[in-house]
Short mmCIF file of C-alpha atoms in Angstrom, two decimals:
data_model
loop_
_atom_site.label_atom_id
_atom_site.label_comp_id
_atom_site.label_asym_id
_atom_site.label_seq_id
_atom_site.Cartn_x
_atom_site.Cartn_y
_atom_site.Cartn_z
CA UNK A 854 0.73 52.57 -71.39
CA UNK A 855 0.57 54.60 -74.59
CA UNK A 856 -2.08 57.31 -74.73
CA UNK A 857 -5.49 56.07 -75.88
CA UNK A 858 -8.96 57.59 -75.71
CA UNK A 859 -11.65 55.93 -73.63
CA UNK A 860 -13.54 55.18 -76.83
CA UNK A 861 -10.48 53.45 -78.31
CA UNK A 862 -9.98 51.29 -75.22
CA UNK A 863 -13.67 50.30 -75.24
CA UNK A 864 -13.47 49.37 -78.91
CA UNK A 865 -10.26 47.35 -78.45
CA UNK A 866 -11.65 45.39 -75.50
CA UNK A 867 -15.16 45.03 -76.96
CA UNK A 868 -16.60 46.58 -73.80
CA UNK A 869 -19.46 48.87 -72.91
CA UNK A 870 -18.28 52.33 -71.89
CA UNK A 871 -19.89 54.08 -68.90
CA UNK A 872 -18.56 57.61 -68.45
CA UNK A 873 -18.09 59.28 -65.09
CA UNK A 874 -18.71 62.98 -64.60
CA UNK A 875 -16.17 65.09 -66.47
CA UNK A 876 -15.13 62.40 -68.94
CA UNK A 877 -16.00 62.07 -72.62
CA UNK A 878 -15.30 59.38 -75.20
CA UNK A 879 -12.30 61.43 -76.31
CA UNK A 880 -10.78 61.64 -72.83
CA UNK A 881 -7.20 60.32 -73.07
CA UNK A 882 -5.82 57.76 -70.61
CA UNK A 883 -2.12 56.81 -70.46
CA UNK A 884 -1.44 55.53 -66.93
CA UNK A 885 -0.21 52.12 -65.87
CA UNK A 886 -2.56 49.13 -66.03
CA UNK A 887 -2.73 46.84 -63.01
CA UNK A 888 -4.92 44.32 -61.20
CA UNK A 889 -3.60 45.42 -57.80
CA UNK A 890 -5.26 48.59 -56.51
CA UNK A 891 -2.17 49.31 -54.40
CA UNK A 892 -0.16 49.85 -57.59
CA UNK A 893 -2.59 52.32 -59.16
CA UNK A 894 -1.37 55.90 -59.45
CA UNK A 895 -2.81 59.05 -61.02
CA UNK A 896 -4.34 58.31 -64.42
CA UNK A 897 -4.03 54.55 -63.95
CA UNK A 898 -6.29 51.81 -65.29
CA UNK A 899 -7.55 49.35 -62.70
CA UNK A 900 -8.52 45.86 -63.85
CA UNK A 901 -11.09 44.43 -61.42
CA UNK A 902 -10.23 40.75 -61.76
CA UNK A 903 -12.34 38.24 -59.83
CA UNK A 904 -10.20 35.77 -57.91
CA UNK A 905 -10.42 32.57 -55.91
CA UNK A 906 -9.99 34.39 -52.59
CA UNK A 907 -11.37 37.86 -53.23
CA UNK A 908 -12.90 39.99 -55.98
CA UNK A 909 -11.16 42.94 -57.58
CA UNK A 910 -14.45 44.79 -57.83
CA UNK A 911 -14.29 45.28 -54.07
CA UNK A 912 -11.11 47.33 -54.49
CA UNK A 913 -12.39 49.86 -57.00
CA UNK A 914 -12.70 52.54 -54.23
CA UNK A 915 -9.04 51.96 -53.29
CA UNK A 916 -8.03 52.29 -56.94
CA UNK A 917 -9.97 55.56 -57.18
CA UNK A 918 -8.19 56.82 -54.08
CA UNK A 919 -4.90 56.04 -55.82
CA UNK A 920 -5.92 58.11 -58.83
CA UNK A 921 -7.51 55.59 -61.21
CA UNK A 922 -8.95 57.22 -64.35
CA UNK A 923 -10.61 54.02 -65.60
CA UNK A 924 -11.77 50.65 -64.30
CA UNK A 925 -12.14 47.62 -66.57
CA UNK A 926 -14.81 45.50 -64.92
CA UNK A 927 -17.04 42.49 -65.47
CA UNK A 928 -20.02 44.14 -63.82
CA UNK A 929 -20.78 47.81 -63.37
CA UNK A 930 -20.01 49.21 -59.93
CA UNK A 931 -21.60 52.15 -58.09
CA UNK A 932 -18.28 53.95 -57.86
CA UNK A 933 -17.46 57.41 -59.29
CA UNK A 934 -15.03 56.35 -62.03
CA UNK A 935 -15.38 55.69 -65.75
CA UNK A 936 -15.86 51.97 -66.35
CA UNK A 937 -15.66 49.63 -69.32
CA UNK A 938 -17.74 46.51 -68.76
CA UNK A 939 -16.41 43.39 -70.51
CA UNK A 940 -17.34 39.70 -70.31
CA UNK A 941 -13.86 38.67 -69.14
CA UNK A 942 -11.26 41.15 -67.86
CA UNK A 943 -8.35 38.76 -68.49
CA UNK A 944 -9.25 38.43 -72.16
CA UNK A 945 -9.82 42.19 -72.31
CA UNK A 946 -6.31 43.08 -71.15
CA UNK A 947 -4.89 40.52 -73.59
CA UNK A 948 -6.73 42.26 -76.44
CA UNK A 949 -5.52 45.62 -75.18
CA UNK A 950 -1.92 44.38 -74.94
CA UNK A 951 -2.02 43.01 -78.50
CA UNK A 952 -3.26 46.34 -79.86
CA UNK A 953 -0.83 48.49 -77.86
CA UNK A 954 2.23 46.45 -78.87
CA UNK A 955 1.14 46.49 -82.52
CA UNK A 956 0.75 50.30 -82.47
CA UNK A 957 4.17 50.82 -80.89
CA UNK A 958 5.74 48.44 -83.37
CA UNK A 959 4.26 50.30 -86.32
CA UNK A 960 5.65 53.65 -85.26
CA UNK A 961 8.91 52.73 -83.58
CA UNK A 962 11.88 50.38 -83.32
CA UNK A 963 10.36 47.93 -80.85
CA UNK A 964 11.76 44.40 -80.86
CA UNK A 965 10.16 41.65 -78.82
CA UNK A 966 11.99 38.73 -77.17
CA UNK A 967 10.02 35.84 -75.69
CA UNK A 968 11.55 33.43 -73.17
CA UNK A 969 10.21 30.06 -72.08
CA UNK A 970 11.52 26.82 -70.57
CA UNK A 971 10.91 24.52 -67.64
CA UNK A 972 13.62 26.22 -65.56
CA UNK A 973 15.57 29.46 -65.67
CA UNK A 974 13.03 31.79 -67.30
CA UNK A 975 13.13 34.52 -64.67
CA UNK A 976 16.90 34.45 -64.24
CA UNK A 977 17.45 34.58 -68.01
CA UNK A 978 14.89 37.39 -68.31
CA UNK A 979 16.70 39.41 -65.66
CA UNK A 980 20.08 38.83 -67.30
CA UNK A 981 18.76 39.88 -70.70
CA UNK A 982 17.10 42.93 -69.17
CA UNK A 983 20.42 44.05 -67.68
CA UNK A 984 22.07 43.70 -71.09
CA UNK A 985 19.38 45.48 -73.11
CA UNK A 986 18.71 48.36 -70.73
CA UNK A 987 22.21 49.59 -71.62
CA UNK A 988 21.17 49.66 -75.29
CA UNK A 989 17.78 51.36 -75.10
CA UNK A 990 14.50 51.65 -73.20
CA UNK A 991 13.59 48.13 -72.09
CA UNK A 992 10.39 46.72 -70.64
CA UNK A 993 10.58 43.40 -68.79
CA UNK A 994 8.36 41.60 -66.27
CA UNK A 995 8.68 42.12 -62.54
CA UNK A 996 9.20 38.91 -60.56
CA UNK A 997 7.59 36.04 -62.54
CA UNK A 998 4.87 37.90 -64.43
CA UNK A 999 4.55 35.17 -67.04
CA UNK A 1000 0.94 34.01 -67.04
CA UNK A 1001 -2.34 35.07 -68.67
CA UNK A 1002 -2.50 38.16 -66.44
CA UNK A 1003 1.13 39.04 -65.76
CA UNK A 1004 2.36 38.79 -69.35
CA UNK A 1005 -0.23 41.23 -70.80
CA UNK A 1006 0.32 43.65 -67.90
CA UNK A 1007 4.02 43.70 -68.81
CA UNK A 1008 3.25 44.22 -72.50
CA UNK A 1009 1.06 47.20 -71.62
CA UNK A 1010 4.06 49.04 -70.12
CA UNK A 1011 5.55 49.73 -73.55
CA UNK A 1012 5.64 53.32 -74.81
CA UNK A 1013 6.50 54.90 -78.15
CA UNK A 1014 10.14 55.11 -77.04
CA UNK A 1015 10.47 51.48 -75.94
CA UNK A 1016 13.08 49.60 -77.97
CA UNK A 1017 12.98 46.18 -76.32
CA UNK A 1018 10.12 44.20 -74.78
CA UNK A 1019 11.06 41.00 -72.94
CA UNK A 1020 8.19 38.59 -72.37
CA UNK A 1021 8.59 35.70 -69.93
CA UNK A 1022 6.11 33.03 -71.02
CA UNK A 1023 5.04 30.34 -68.57
CA UNK A 1024 2.33 27.73 -68.82
CA UNK A 1025 0.85 24.80 -66.98
CA UNK A 1026 -1.27 23.49 -69.87
CA UNK A 1027 -1.00 23.20 -73.66
CA UNK A 1028 -1.94 26.25 -75.72
CA UNK A 1029 -1.11 28.89 -73.14
CA UNK A 1030 2.28 29.87 -74.57
CA UNK A 1031 0.77 30.03 -78.06
CA UNK A 1032 -1.88 32.45 -76.85
CA UNK A 1033 0.57 34.70 -75.00
CA UNK A 1034 3.21 34.69 -77.74
CA UNK A 1035 0.49 35.33 -80.29
CA UNK A 1036 -0.19 38.68 -78.65
CA UNK A 1037 3.24 40.03 -79.68
CA UNK A 1038 4.65 37.83 -82.51
CA UNK A 1039 8.16 37.79 -80.99
CA UNK A 1040 11.16 38.68 -83.14
CA UNK A 1041 13.28 36.36 -80.99
CA UNK A 1042 12.13 33.30 -79.05
CA UNK A 1043 14.36 31.67 -76.42
CA UNK A 1044 13.73 28.08 -75.29
CA UNK A 1045 15.89 27.14 -72.31
CA UNK A 1046 15.06 23.53 -71.54
CA UNK A 1047 12.30 20.94 -71.32
CA UNK A 1048 12.03 19.37 -67.88
CA UNK A 1049 9.50 18.02 -65.43
CA UNK A 1050 8.26 21.39 -64.15
CA UNK A 1051 4.42 21.38 -64.38
CA UNK A 1052 4.56 17.84 -65.77
CA UNK A 1053 1.30 17.05 -64.02
CA UNK A 1054 -0.52 19.74 -65.96
CA UNK A 1055 0.93 18.82 -69.34
CA UNK A 1056 0.54 15.07 -68.99
CA UNK A 1057 4.19 14.12 -69.48
CA UNK A 1058 7.50 15.51 -70.70
CA UNK A 1059 6.79 15.04 -74.41
CA UNK A 1060 3.64 17.13 -74.03
CA UNK A 1061 5.72 19.68 -72.14
CA UNK A 1062 8.07 19.83 -75.13
CA UNK A 1063 5.20 20.55 -77.51
CA UNK A 1064 3.96 23.30 -75.20
CA UNK A 1065 7.38 25.01 -75.11
CA UNK A 1066 7.67 24.63 -78.88
CA UNK A 1067 4.62 26.88 -79.21
CA UNK A 1068 6.98 29.83 -78.77
CA UNK A 1069 9.08 28.79 -81.79
CA UNK A 1070 5.89 28.36 -83.80
CA UNK A 1071 4.85 31.92 -82.93
CA UNK A 1072 7.99 33.55 -84.38
CA UNK A 1073 7.28 35.17 -87.77
CA UNK A 1074 9.41 34.18 -90.79
CA UNK A 1075 12.79 35.87 -90.64
CA UNK A 1076 12.81 35.91 -86.85
CA UNK A 1077 15.24 34.01 -84.65
CA UNK A 1078 14.83 30.98 -82.38
CA UNK A 1079 17.49 30.78 -79.65
CA UNK A 1080 17.73 27.11 -78.69
CA UNK A 1081 19.62 25.01 -76.14
CA UNK A 1082 21.87 22.68 -78.12
CA UNK A 1083 22.42 20.44 -75.07
CA UNK A 1084 18.74 19.53 -74.61
CA UNK A 1085 17.67 17.12 -77.35
CA UNK A 1086 14.01 18.05 -76.98
CA UNK A 1087 14.81 21.71 -77.45
CA UNK A 1088 17.20 20.91 -80.31
CA UNK A 1089 14.36 19.11 -82.11
CA UNK A 1090 12.51 22.44 -82.25
CA UNK A 1091 14.88 23.51 -85.02
CA UNK A 1092 12.62 21.52 -87.35
CA UNK A 1093 9.65 23.70 -86.42
CA UNK A 1094 11.81 26.79 -86.95
CA UNK A 1095 12.87 25.61 -90.41
CA UNK A 1096 9.26 25.04 -91.43
CA UNK A 1097 8.55 28.70 -90.63
CA UNK A 1098 11.74 30.09 -92.23
CA UNK A 1099 12.93 31.11 -88.76
CA UNK A 1100 16.66 31.41 -88.12
CA UNK A 1101 18.23 29.31 -85.35
CA UNK A 1102 20.99 30.41 -82.98
CA UNK A 1103 22.38 27.80 -80.60
CA UNK A 1104 23.78 28.04 -77.08
CA UNK A 1105 25.26 25.27 -74.96
CA UNK A 1106 28.39 23.23 -74.39
CA UNK A 1107 28.38 21.36 -77.70
CA UNK A 1108 30.87 22.28 -80.42
CA UNK A 1109 28.13 23.44 -82.81
CA UNK A 1110 26.77 26.13 -80.48
CA UNK A 1111 27.11 29.74 -81.60
CA UNK A 1112 27.66 30.65 -77.92
CA UNK A 1113 29.58 27.80 -76.30
CA UNK A 1114 30.71 27.49 -72.67
CA UNK A 1115 33.63 25.39 -71.46
CA UNK A 1116 35.82 25.10 -68.36
CA UNK A 1117 33.09 26.10 -65.90
CA UNK A 1118 34.46 26.73 -62.41
CA UNK A 1119 32.07 27.27 -59.49
CA UNK A 1120 33.20 28.78 -56.21
CA UNK A 1121 31.68 30.60 -53.26
CA UNK A 1122 32.45 33.93 -54.94
CA UNK A 1123 30.79 33.18 -58.27
CA UNK A 1124 31.07 31.19 -61.48
CA UNK A 1125 33.77 31.58 -64.12
CA UNK A 1126 33.57 30.06 -67.59
CA UNK A 1127 35.30 30.24 -70.94
CA UNK A 1128 33.00 31.34 -73.78
CA UNK A 1129 33.42 30.90 -77.51
CA UNK A 1130 31.09 33.35 -79.27
CA UNK A 1131 30.94 32.79 -83.02
CA UNK A 1132 34.53 31.59 -82.92
CA UNK A 1133 35.87 34.38 -80.69
CA UNK A 1134 37.08 33.59 -77.17
CA UNK A 1135 35.87 35.43 -74.06
CA UNK A 1136 35.87 34.93 -70.29
CA UNK A 1137 32.62 35.27 -68.33
CA UNK A 1138 32.89 35.99 -64.62
CA UNK A 1139 29.44 35.73 -63.09
CA UNK A 1140 28.84 36.80 -59.51
CA UNK A 1141 25.76 34.56 -59.48
CA UNK A 1142 26.36 31.15 -57.92
CA UNK A 1143 25.84 27.91 -59.80
CA UNK A 1144 27.02 26.26 -63.01
CA UNK A 1145 23.42 26.15 -64.23
CA UNK A 1146 23.35 29.95 -64.37
CA UNK A 1147 26.09 29.88 -67.02
CA UNK A 1148 23.50 28.29 -69.33
CA UNK A 1149 21.03 31.07 -68.50
CA UNK A 1150 23.73 33.67 -69.22
CA UNK A 1151 24.51 31.99 -72.55
CA UNK A 1152 20.84 32.15 -73.51
CA UNK A 1153 20.61 35.84 -72.60
CA UNK A 1154 23.83 36.58 -74.49
CA UNK A 1155 22.65 34.71 -77.58
CA UNK A 1156 19.33 36.58 -77.56
CA UNK A 1157 21.16 39.90 -77.16
CA UNK A 1158 23.39 39.10 -80.14
CA UNK A 1159 20.26 38.38 -82.18
CA UNK A 1160 19.07 41.97 -81.67
CA UNK A 1161 22.41 43.53 -82.44
CA UNK A 1162 24.28 43.83 -79.13
CA UNK A 1163 28.03 43.22 -79.25
CA UNK A 1164 29.45 40.28 -77.26
CA UNK A 1165 31.73 42.59 -75.27
CA UNK A 1166 28.90 44.87 -74.11
CA UNK A 1167 26.64 41.93 -73.30
CA UNK A 1168 29.31 40.11 -71.27
CA UNK A 1169 30.18 43.29 -69.37
CA UNK A 1170 26.52 43.72 -68.40
CA UNK A 1171 26.26 40.09 -67.26
CA UNK A 1172 29.32 40.50 -65.05
CA UNK A 1173 27.73 43.42 -63.23
CA UNK A 1174 24.80 41.31 -62.00
CA UNK A 1175 25.12 40.47 -58.31
CA UNK A 1176 21.77 38.70 -57.77
CA UNK A 1177 19.65 36.98 -60.39
CA UNK A 1178 16.44 37.47 -58.39
CA UNK A 1179 15.38 37.43 -54.77
CA UNK A 1180 15.15 33.85 -53.44
CA UNK A 1181 17.14 32.48 -56.38
CA UNK A 1182 20.59 31.42 -55.18
CA UNK A 1183 20.47 34.47 -52.92
CA UNK A 1184 23.50 34.53 -50.63
CA UNK A 1185 22.62 35.58 -47.07
CA UNK A 1186 23.97 35.20 -43.56
CA UNK A 1187 27.68 35.81 -43.05
CA UNK A 1188 31.02 34.21 -43.68
CA UNK A 1189 30.48 32.35 -40.40
CA UNK A 1190 27.24 30.65 -41.52
CA UNK A 1191 26.40 31.18 -45.20
CA UNK A 1192 22.75 30.76 -46.24
CA UNK A 1193 21.87 30.20 -49.90
CA UNK A 1194 18.15 30.93 -50.25
CA UNK A 1195 16.95 29.29 -53.48
CA UNK A 1196 13.40 28.52 -52.43
CA UNK A 1197 11.30 30.49 -54.91
CA UNK A 1198 10.89 27.63 -57.35
CA UNK A 1199 11.96 24.03 -57.73
CA UNK A 1200 11.80 21.29 -60.30
CA UNK A 1201 13.83 18.08 -60.28
CA UNK A 1202 16.43 19.66 -62.59
CA UNK A 1203 16.68 22.83 -60.52
CA UNK A 1204 16.86 20.89 -57.25
CA UNK A 1205 19.70 18.74 -58.57
CA UNK A 1206 21.59 21.78 -59.85
CA UNK A 1207 21.26 23.56 -56.49
CA UNK A 1208 22.50 20.53 -54.53
CA UNK A 1209 25.50 20.15 -56.83
CA UNK A 1210 26.28 23.85 -56.43
CA UNK A 1211 26.22 23.42 -52.65
CA UNK A 1212 28.76 20.61 -52.97
CA UNK A 1213 30.96 22.70 -55.30
CA UNK A 1214 31.13 25.80 -53.11
CA UNK A 1215 31.67 24.09 -49.76
CA UNK A 1216 35.36 24.12 -48.94
CA UNK A 1217 37.61 22.05 -46.74
CA UNK A 1218 36.66 22.35 -43.09
CA UNK A 1219 33.13 23.55 -43.97
CA UNK A 1220 29.93 21.55 -43.66
CA UNK A 1221 27.09 21.18 -46.17
CA UNK A 1222 23.54 21.49 -44.87
CA UNK A 1223 20.58 21.01 -47.23
CA UNK A 1224 17.15 22.26 -46.11
CA UNK A 1225 14.72 20.82 -48.63
CA UNK A 1226 10.99 21.14 -49.22
CA UNK A 1227 8.51 19.87 -51.76
CA UNK A 1228 8.59 20.28 -55.54
CA UNK A 1229 5.17 21.16 -56.93
CA UNK A 1230 3.08 19.97 -59.87
CA UNK A 1231 4.90 16.74 -60.69
CA UNK A 1232 1.73 14.71 -61.11
CA UNK A 1233 2.11 10.94 -61.01
CA UNK A 1234 5.92 11.26 -60.82
CA UNK A 1235 5.79 13.15 -57.52
CA UNK A 1236 7.00 10.35 -55.22
CA UNK A 1237 9.59 9.09 -57.70
CA UNK A 1238 11.18 12.49 -58.30
CA UNK A 1239 11.31 13.39 -54.60
CA UNK A 1240 12.92 10.04 -53.92
CA UNK A 1241 15.60 10.75 -56.53
CA UNK A 1242 16.50 14.00 -54.78
CA UNK A 1243 16.90 12.21 -51.45
CA UNK A 1244 19.15 9.70 -53.17
CA UNK A 1245 21.28 12.45 -54.74
CA UNK A 1246 21.65 14.33 -51.45
CA UNK A 1247 23.09 11.25 -49.79
CA UNK A 1248 25.37 10.41 -52.71
CA UNK A 1249 26.74 13.95 -52.62
CA UNK A 1250 27.70 13.15 -49.02
CA UNK A 1251 25.70 16.01 -47.56
CA UNK A 1252 26.07 15.36 -43.81
CA UNK A 1253 22.91 17.17 -42.69
CA UNK A 1254 19.68 16.87 -44.71
CA UNK A 1255 16.71 18.71 -43.22
CA UNK A 1256 13.41 17.87 -44.93
CA UNK A 1257 10.40 20.11 -44.29
CA UNK A 1258 6.72 19.47 -44.99
CA UNK A 1259 4.62 16.33 -45.48
CA UNK A 1260 4.67 16.70 -49.28
CA UNK A 1261 8.46 16.28 -49.17
CA UNK A 1262 8.38 13.19 -46.94
CA UNK A 1263 9.28 10.80 -49.82
CA UNK A 1264 12.57 12.70 -50.11
CA UNK A 1265 13.30 12.06 -46.43
CA UNK A 1266 12.37 8.36 -46.66
CA UNK A 1267 14.61 7.96 -49.70
CA UNK A 1268 17.57 9.53 -47.90
CA UNK A 1269 17.13 7.12 -45.02
CA UNK A 1270 16.78 4.12 -47.32
CA UNK A 1271 19.94 5.09 -49.22
CA UNK A 1272 21.97 4.91 -46.06
CA UNK A 1273 21.58 8.17 -44.19
CA UNK A 1274 21.70 7.32 -40.50
CA UNK A 1275 22.61 8.75 -37.13
CA UNK A 1276 20.25 11.70 -37.65
CA UNK A 1277 21.99 12.83 -40.85
CA UNK A 1278 18.51 13.21 -42.34
CA UNK A 1279 15.78 14.71 -40.18
CA UNK A 1280 12.15 15.54 -40.94
CA UNK A 1281 9.87 18.33 -39.69
CA UNK A 1282 6.25 19.03 -40.48
CA UNK A 1283 6.61 22.80 -40.34
CA UNK A 1284 9.14 25.50 -41.18
CA UNK A 1285 8.95 26.80 -37.61
CA UNK A 1286 10.03 23.42 -36.25
CA UNK A 1287 12.87 23.29 -38.76
CA UNK A 1288 13.97 26.81 -37.79
CA UNK A 1289 14.13 25.92 -34.10
CA UNK A 1290 16.18 22.82 -34.91
CA UNK A 1291 18.57 24.67 -37.21
CA UNK A 1292 19.19 27.45 -34.71
CA UNK A 1293 20.55 24.84 -32.35
CA UNK A 1294 22.30 22.79 -35.02
CA UNK A 1295 24.12 25.26 -37.29
CA UNK A 1296 27.71 26.10 -36.45
CA UNK A 1297 30.62 28.11 -37.79
CA UNK A 1298 31.67 26.98 -41.26
CA UNK A 1299 28.25 25.71 -42.31
CA UNK A 1300 27.07 26.31 -45.88
CA UNK A 1301 23.30 26.00 -45.93
CA UNK A 1302 21.10 25.53 -49.00
CA UNK A 1303 17.36 26.23 -48.61
CA UNK A 1304 15.50 24.84 -51.63
CA UNK A 1305 11.84 24.16 -52.43
CA UNK A 1306 8.99 25.21 -54.64
CA UNK A 1307 7.31 28.51 -53.87
CA UNK A 1308 4.23 26.77 -52.47
CA UNK A 1309 6.30 25.09 -49.76
CA UNK A 1310 7.12 28.49 -48.25
CA UNK A 1311 10.74 27.76 -47.35
CA UNK A 1312 11.89 31.05 -48.87
CA UNK A 1313 10.66 32.71 -45.68
CA UNK A 1314 12.59 30.17 -43.60
CA UNK A 1315 15.66 31.08 -45.64
CA UNK A 1316 15.05 34.77 -44.89
CA UNK A 1317 14.78 34.07 -41.15
CA UNK A 1318 18.01 32.07 -41.17
CA UNK A 1319 19.78 34.73 -43.20
CA UNK A 1320 18.78 37.43 -40.75
CA UNK A 1321 19.70 35.30 -37.72
CA UNK A 1322 23.24 34.68 -38.99
CA UNK A 1323 23.89 38.06 -40.62
#
């Protein structure tokens, strides 16, 4: 974080300052801000956030041991560290993030890019980070730091020399993206797609669209909205951009896109596509598996162009990426038995894309195996959407479908009803049971997809399989 005095931080957060021995109101703090005491180093600021399982106030001693210079708390603790007591620590770090970004923007060249969408946010963020870090100091979230806590913590990492801040903006209810984007007033806003992810929280896909559109509505006049021309709900957001005098740059497969992809070829070694960038032709050779990642790469490229990066430099950076993120189309195992661990997140769109990728990369003489778990937060469409995935798996002629967890049972029942027989589809209550089965079932030439939402925990099953066949 930029250097601020204790008095300034107290004023920004609206908190009550309690000084420890040796500190004054003019004492300067500039360490990292975090809610995890394990991440606190010398001069750090520890945010004691109450949680559902535990309470951050209990970890103030651990933060002090790590070198914390300040604790932002909701109640004063009997620990020897300066504390700022606020009514709500989550709102306090949001206020602090807003102020810090505004100060850096005033004195420097900082440009802010926000990214949202039902799928692909983290992959697109990582791709854009790899492009921009070649151009200047870049701050981007770790993992999926995209909520009311993670997004401000990322924003607070900017310094006076930061040139690019990438904000991944997630939400499971209306208004959340507006609040997060409102902290930074992004110069560029990227909307990837509108799908059924978190549909239960939004109350339907049209409400999801309005929630994602909040990012476009947060872009100041003269800024740029980067929109998916192939998703009609995203394309409709151009109207909101026009009302705010915001420029629109398109990506997709349609002829009108500023960054257009054609001739996409997916293989076990990566994904190759032909790109037309503002009328100029390029070839993109991604090492990341899956046709759907071409769309993420297009979005990152379009955003990079909006902040002045050349197409050649951006494409070269994209081609250097070997892994989008751990547990996202992560290739494991060996040539004998290849494991594709894609079990960090799952929506109906992402599940379909992963299954189609499995079919595309499995060659003659090789066997497809799909290990599938539940998709989370689908609300009233839960059974219907799981059933559709079972139907697709059978229609793709996947000869071994392994379904794990009771929440995914509708997927298994659908596969059976569609015509999967002779144990082509099997069901297990637990990942351990599935692991034992797979260790006896998998054979040379198998190409195994492990796919589920994070909550289903199959990413760890994918890790175990990857290690067993490495």
